[in-house]
Amino acid sequence: MQTLIWKNLNQAERQTALTRPAQTLGDEITAIVADIKNQVVNQGDTALFALAEKFDKVKLDSLKIAPSELDNAQNALSDDLKSAIDTAYANIHKFHTAQIPTPIDTQTMVGVRCSVATRPIEKVGLYIPAGSAPLFSTVLMLAIPAKIAGCKKIVLCSPAPICDEILYTAKRCGVDEIFSVGGAGAICAMAYGTDSIPKVDKIFGPGNAFVTEAKRQVLMTGTAIDMPAGPSEVLVIADNFANPSFVASDLLSQAEHGADSQVILLTDSHVLADKVLGEIESQLQTLPRADTARLALAKSRIIIADNLTECVAISNTYAPEHLIINTDNPRQYLDDIAHAGSVFLGAYTPESMGDYASGTNHTLPTYGYARTQSSLGLADFYKRMTVQELSVDGFKNLANTVIQMASAEQLDAHKLAVTVRLDELQGK
């Protein structure tokens, strides 16, 4: 990791220091995904079988997972792992249940009643990546709020062969249908529907560059998505009270995600920075994914600021996906955090806790989108309708206001919709 002294950098150098690795969603990926989309739209299941054989090296007899496969998965897992999943389930369910919206029903003026009606998105699609790290924890993060919200159809796709952990967790969460379909093909299948896979209204879940591009393309044709997704990232603010071993492990926990991940340490302590570098090198020796982590670390930074207030300001400029504040009194800085996907306070709140089991959602805005987007929550599985109802007196009280405004905008039919009612009332 490169170590930088913030006060010694000019404006251009500061901007470079907080630049993320370039995302490689080039023309080639766009063209490949567009071709996959056309195959799925025109050939349906036939295309999905072919794509599984081509990309996942699996020849499938059926796309849909049978109930017997779910039973086998349940029997294959250890009791310890099932207990861990149950604990995570309970915490995530409790936190998301607390997000059930409070009814809004108010009188804006006498006789004018306005309210908000909340409805679940009817059909949702969940994409769960596999590859070198099958993310069964993501099933919990997506399926639990979908069930709490009351979505009528929950479909899950994951590359073949789907691991027992994903199958067990999907059953535990009450997913309706599970399909062995991966990559861009899965996104397109859920967006447009095939003979086997139902068309959904909104797609959730992370993935590689092809999945990300597929989500972008289906968004352009009317299927909603959860959020733009980029490489994973963490920013740690730490002072000289922090344990260097803890800080190093937090940085490595994100660096191991992928070569395009980025980790940043902000500190006011030269001593801590040096100790963390030593700990990183030591801990790397024990990690199976050390080569991947080293590639991410090569694009990462340690930035030494004058004080923790400056560290917070730098963090707000970066707008990290994960923000860990490992200082003597971390909560004192929370009110000053303007942009972050999820915040972890204190020495004993590693990012891993939120990734798996604290209760918060690990589906978060990356690549600086935390400036405008929120972590995934129950609200993402709902849509809202505003409702208004006017009594006769309310209509009379508001009529002249609307007449004046419609006249000024030269929208005479809007004005007429009011005046015809006034005329009818005056004729009674």
Coordinates of N, CA and C in Angstrom, one line a residue, residues 125-131 133-143 155-160 162-163 165-167 169-170 175 178-179 181-183 186-187 190 203-207 211 362-363:
G125 N -36.6 -10.7 -8.4 CA -35.6 -11.6 -8.8 C -34.3 -11.4 -8.0
L126 N -33.8 -12.4 -7.4 CA -32.5 -12.3 -6.6 C -31.4 -13.0 -7.4
Y127 N -30.3 -12.3 -7.6 CA -29.2 -12.9 -8.2 C -28.1 -13.2 -7.2
I128 N -27.6 -14.4 -7.0 CA -26.6 -14.8 -6.1 C -25.4 -15.3 -6.8
P129 N -24.3 -14.6 -6.7 CA -23.0 -15.0 -7.4 C -22.5 -16.3 -6.8
A130 N -21.7 -17.0 -7.6 CA -21.0 -18.2 -7.1 C -19.5 -18.0 -7.3
G131 N -18.9 -18.8 -8.2 CA -17.5 -18.7 -8.5 C -16.7 -19.1 -7.3
A133 N -16.3 -17.7 -4.4 CA -16.9 -17.5 -3.1 C -18.4 -17.4 -3.2
P134 N -19.1 -18.5 -3.1 CA -20.5 -18.6 -3.2 C -21.1 -17.8 -2.1
L135 N -21.9 -16.7 -2.4 CA -22.3 -15.8 -1.4 C -23.7 -16.2 -0.8
F136 N -23.8 -17.2 0.0 CA -25.1 -17.6 0.5 C -25.6 -16.6 1.5
S137 N -24.7 -15.8 2.1 CA -25.1 -14.7 3.0 C -26.0 -13.7 2.2
T138 N -25.7 -13.5 0.9 CA -26.5 -12.6 0.2 C -28.0 -13.0 0.0
V139 N -28.2 -14.3 0.1 CA -29.6 -14.8 0.1 C -30.3 -14.2 1.2
L140 N -29.7 -14.3 2.4 CA -30.3 -13.7 3.6 C -30.7 -12.2 3.4
M141 N -29.7 -11.5 2.9 CA -29.8 -10.0 2.7 C -30.9 -9.6 1.8
L142 N -31.2 -10.5 0.8 CA -32.2 -10.1 -0.2 C -33.5 -10.8 0.0
A143 N -33.5 -12.1 0.4 CA -34.8 -12.8 0.5 C -35.6 -12.4 1.8
V155 N -38.0 -15.1 -6.9 CA -37.3 -16.0 -7.8 C -35.8 -15.8 -7.5
L156 N -35.0 -16.9 -7.5 CA -33.6 -16.8 -7.2 C -32.8 -17.5 -8.3
C157 N -31.8 -16.9 -8.9 CA -30.9 -17.5 -9.9 C -29.5 -17.5 -9.4
S158 N -28.8 -18.6 -9.6 CA -27.4 -18.7 -9.3 C -26.7 -19.6 -10.2
P159 N -25.4 -19.4 -10.5 CA -24.7 -20.3 -11.5 C -24.7 -21.8 -11.0
A160 N -24.8 -22.7 -12.0 CA -24.7 -24.1 -11.7 C -23.3 -24.6 -11.6
I162 N -25.4 -25.1 -8.1 CA -25.6 -24.3 -6.9 C -25.2 -25.0 -5.7
C163 N -24.4 -24.4 -4.8 CA -23.9 -25.1 -3.6 C -25.0 -25.3 -2.6
E165 N -25.1 -24.6 0.5 CA -25.3 -23.5 1.4 C -26.3 -22.5 0.8
I166 N -26.2 -22.2 -0.5 CA -27.2 -21.3 -1.1 C -28.6 -22.0 -1.1
L167 N -28.6 -23.2 -1.4 CA -29.9 -23.9 -1.5 C -30.6 -24.0 -0.1
T169 N -30.1 -22.0 2.5 CA -30.5 -20.6 2.9 C -31.7 -20.1 2.1
A170 N -31.8 -20.4 0.8 CA -32.9 -20.0 0.1 C -34.2 -20.7 0.6
V175 N -37.8 -18.7 -0.3 CA -37.7 -18.3 -1.8 C -38.7 -19.3 -2.5
I178 N -36.1 -21.6 -7.5 CA -34.7 -21.4 -7.6 C -34.2 -22.0 -8.9
F179 N -33.4 -21.3 -9.6 CA -33.0 -21.8 -11.0 C -31.4 -21.8 -11.1
V181 N -29.1 -20.8 -13.1 CA -28.8 -19.9 -14.2 C -27.9 -18.8 -13.7
G182 N -26.8 -18.6 -14.4 CA -25.8 -17.6 -13.9 C -25.5 -16.5 -14.9
G183 N -24.8 -15.5 -14.4 CA -24.3 -14.5 -15.2 C -25.3 -13.6 -15.9
A186 N -28.8 -15.0 -16.6 CA -29.8 -15.0 -15.5 C -30.5 -13.7 -15.3
I187 N -29.8 -12.6 -15.4 CA -30.4 -11.3 -15.3 C -31.4 -11.1 -16.5
M190 N -34.6 -13.2 -16.0 CA -35.6 -12.7 -15.0 C -36.2 -11.4 -15.5
I203 N -34.9 -6.5 -10.0 CA -33.8 -7.5 -9.8 C -32.8 -6.9 -8.8
F204 N -32.4 -7.8 -7.9 CA -31.5 -7.5 -6.8 C -30.3 -8.4 -6.9
G205 N -29.2 -7.9 -6.4 CA -28.0 -8.8 -6.2 C -26.8 -8.3 -6.9
P206 N -25.6 -8.7 -6.4 CA -24.3 -8.3 -6.9 C -23.9 -9.2 -8.0
G207 N -22.7 -8.9 -8.7 CA -22.2 -9.8 -9.7 C -21.0 -9.2 -10.3
V211 N -22.6 -9.2 -15.2 CA -23.9 -9.1 -14.5 C -24.2 -7.6 -14.3
H362 N -25.9 -6.0 3.8 CA -24.6 -5.9 3.2 C -24.6 -5.5 1.7
T363 N -25.8 -5.3 1.2 CA -26.0 -4.8 -0.2 C -25.9 -3.2 -0.2

